[in-house]
């Protein structure tokens, strides 16, 4: 014979916190990235690597560049001349990094 126990539990949420659903959290995170553009410094902070490593392992390999480059319909503005700046559409770059994590960091 199986026994069952029923209990009512009260959990207090601190006044400086709120409880939201996972869906709402994901929507809020997406909103933070929408309409925001990263610089190379922002990208360095996001993935904790210096720009030389990022260029060598993400931005310049042809398998990624053909997806990333705005010239190919991507979401990364590659510098066209010395002194020109990088620009990354944050929401799409964040998704690309998540989707390709295994490929980027495998070695």
GROMACS .gro file of C-alpha atoms in nm:
model
  107
    1UNK     CA    1   0.000   0.000   0.000
    2UNK     CA    2   0.137   0.340  -0.106
    3UNK     CA    3   0.128   0.626   0.141
    4UNK     CA    4   0.073   0.987   0.042
    5UNK     CA    5   0.159   1.305   0.224
    6UNK     CA    6   0.002   1.638   0.142
    7UNK     CA    7   0.150   1.966   0.262
    8UNK     CA    8   0.097   2.337   0.213
    9UNK     CA    9   0.422   2.530   0.195
   10UNK     CA   10   0.464   2.905   0.206
   11UNK     CA   11   0.771   3.039   0.033
   12UNK     CA   12   0.850   3.403   0.090
   13UNK     CA   13   0.999   3.591  -0.202
   14UNK     CA   14   1.228   3.877  -0.094
   15UNK     CA   15   1.086   4.222  -0.159
   16UNK     CA   16   1.370   4.301  -0.402
   17UNK     CA   17   1.285   3.997  -0.620
   18UNK     CA   18   1.002   3.891  -0.850
   19UNK     CA   19   0.885   3.556  -0.978
   20UNK     CA   20   0.833   3.531  -1.356
   21UNK     CA   21   0.786   3.246  -1.600
   22UNK     CA   22   1.071   3.115  -1.817
   23UNK     CA   23   0.889   3.243  -2.125
   24UNK     CA   24   0.879   3.595  -1.983
   25UNK     CA   25   1.247   3.574  -1.891
   26UNK     CA   26   1.341   3.466  -2.244
   27UNK     CA   27   1.133   3.750  -2.389
   28UNK     CA   28   1.305   4.002  -2.163
   29UNK     CA   29   1.648   3.871  -2.260
   30UNK     CA   30   1.557   3.893  -2.629
   31UNK     CA   31   1.433   4.249  -2.585
   32UNK     CA   32   1.767   4.345  -2.429
   33UNK     CA   33   1.944   4.235  -2.747
   34UNK     CA   34   1.695   4.365  -3.003
   35UNK     CA   35   1.806   4.686  -3.170
   36UNK     CA   36   2.143   4.671  -2.993
   37UNK     CA   37   2.472   4.653  -3.175
   38UNK     CA   38   2.796   4.526  -3.028
   39UNK     CA   39   3.144   4.654  -3.090
   40UNK     CA   40   3.444   4.421  -3.092
   41UNK     CA   41   3.500   4.511  -2.724
   42UNK     CA   42   3.142   4.405  -2.643
   43UNK     CA   43   3.196   4.074  -2.822
   44UNK     CA   44   3.525   4.020  -2.635
   45UNK     CA   45   3.342   4.063  -2.305
   46UNK     CA   46   3.059   3.830  -2.412
   47UNK     CA   47   3.278   3.535  -2.504
   48UNK     CA   48   3.579   3.610  -2.284
   49UNK     CA   49   3.835   3.603  -2.566
   50UNK     CA   50   4.052   3.872  -2.725
   51UNK     CA   51   3.980   4.003  -3.073
   52UNK     CA   52   4.271   3.813  -3.230
   53UNK     CA   53   4.121   3.481  -3.116
   54UNK     CA   54   3.772   3.590  -3.224
   55UNK     CA   55   3.894   3.682  -3.571
   56UNK     CA   56   4.095   3.363  -3.613
   57UNK     CA   57   3.829   3.124  -3.480
   58UNK     CA   58   3.497   3.290  -3.565
   59UNK     CA   59   3.506   3.586  -3.801
   60UNK     CA   60   3.758   3.489  -4.069
   61UNK     CA   61   3.710   3.115  -4.123
   62UNK     CA   62   3.514   3.092  -4.450
   63UNK     CA   63   3.257   2.847  -4.308
   64UNK     CA   64   3.143   3.120  -4.066
   65UNK     CA   65   3.217   3.432  -4.270
   66UNK     CA   66   2.976   3.329  -4.546
   67UNK     CA   67   2.700   3.328  -4.278
   68UNK     CA   68   2.814   3.631  -4.078
   69UNK     CA   69   2.917   3.894  -4.335
   70UNK     CA   70   2.655   4.159  -4.418
   71UNK     CA   71   2.778   4.138  -4.776
   72UNK     CA   72   2.629   3.787  -4.780
   73UNK     CA   73   2.309   3.885  -4.594
   74UNK     CA   74   2.457   3.825  -4.249
   75UNK     CA   75   2.469   4.036  -3.935
   76UNK     CA   76   2.836   4.133  -3.897
   77UNK     CA   77   2.979   4.448  -4.053
   78UNK     CA   78   3.339   4.367  -4.138
   79UNK     CA   79   3.579   4.664  -4.153
   80UNK     CA   80   3.643   4.774  -4.509
   81UNK     CA   81   3.964   4.960  -4.437
   82UNK     CA   82   4.221   5.008  -4.162
   83UNK     CA   83   4.066   5.201  -3.874
   84UNK     CA   84   3.712   5.101  -3.973
   85UNK     CA   85   3.513   4.942  -3.690
   86UNK     CA   86   3.338   4.608  -3.650
   87UNK     CA   87   2.965   4.606  -3.584
   88UNK     CA   88   2.759   4.307  -3.470
   89UNK     CA   89   2.379   4.280  -3.460
   90UNK     CA   90   2.364   4.155  -3.103
   91UNK     CA   91   2.051   3.937  -3.110
   92UNK     CA   92   2.161   3.744  -3.419
   93UNK     CA   93   2.525   3.721  -3.308
   94UNK     CA   94   2.420   3.586  -2.967
   95UNK     CA   95   2.204   3.322  -3.136
   96UNK     CA   96   2.486   3.232  -3.376
   97UNK     CA   97   2.728   3.188  -3.084
   98UNK     CA   98   2.480   2.967  -2.898
   99UNK     CA   99   2.394   2.760  -3.204
  100UNK     CA  100   2.757   2.710  -3.306
  101UNK     CA  101   2.923   2.681  -2.964
  102UNK     CA  102   3.031   2.321  -3.026
  103UNK     CA  103   3.185   2.412  -3.362
  104UNK     CA  104   3.364   2.726  -3.239
  105UNK     CA  105   3.513   2.582  -2.920
  106UNK     CA  106   3.571   2.219  -3.019
  107UNK     CA  107   3.953   2.238  -3.034
   0.00000   0.00000   0.00000
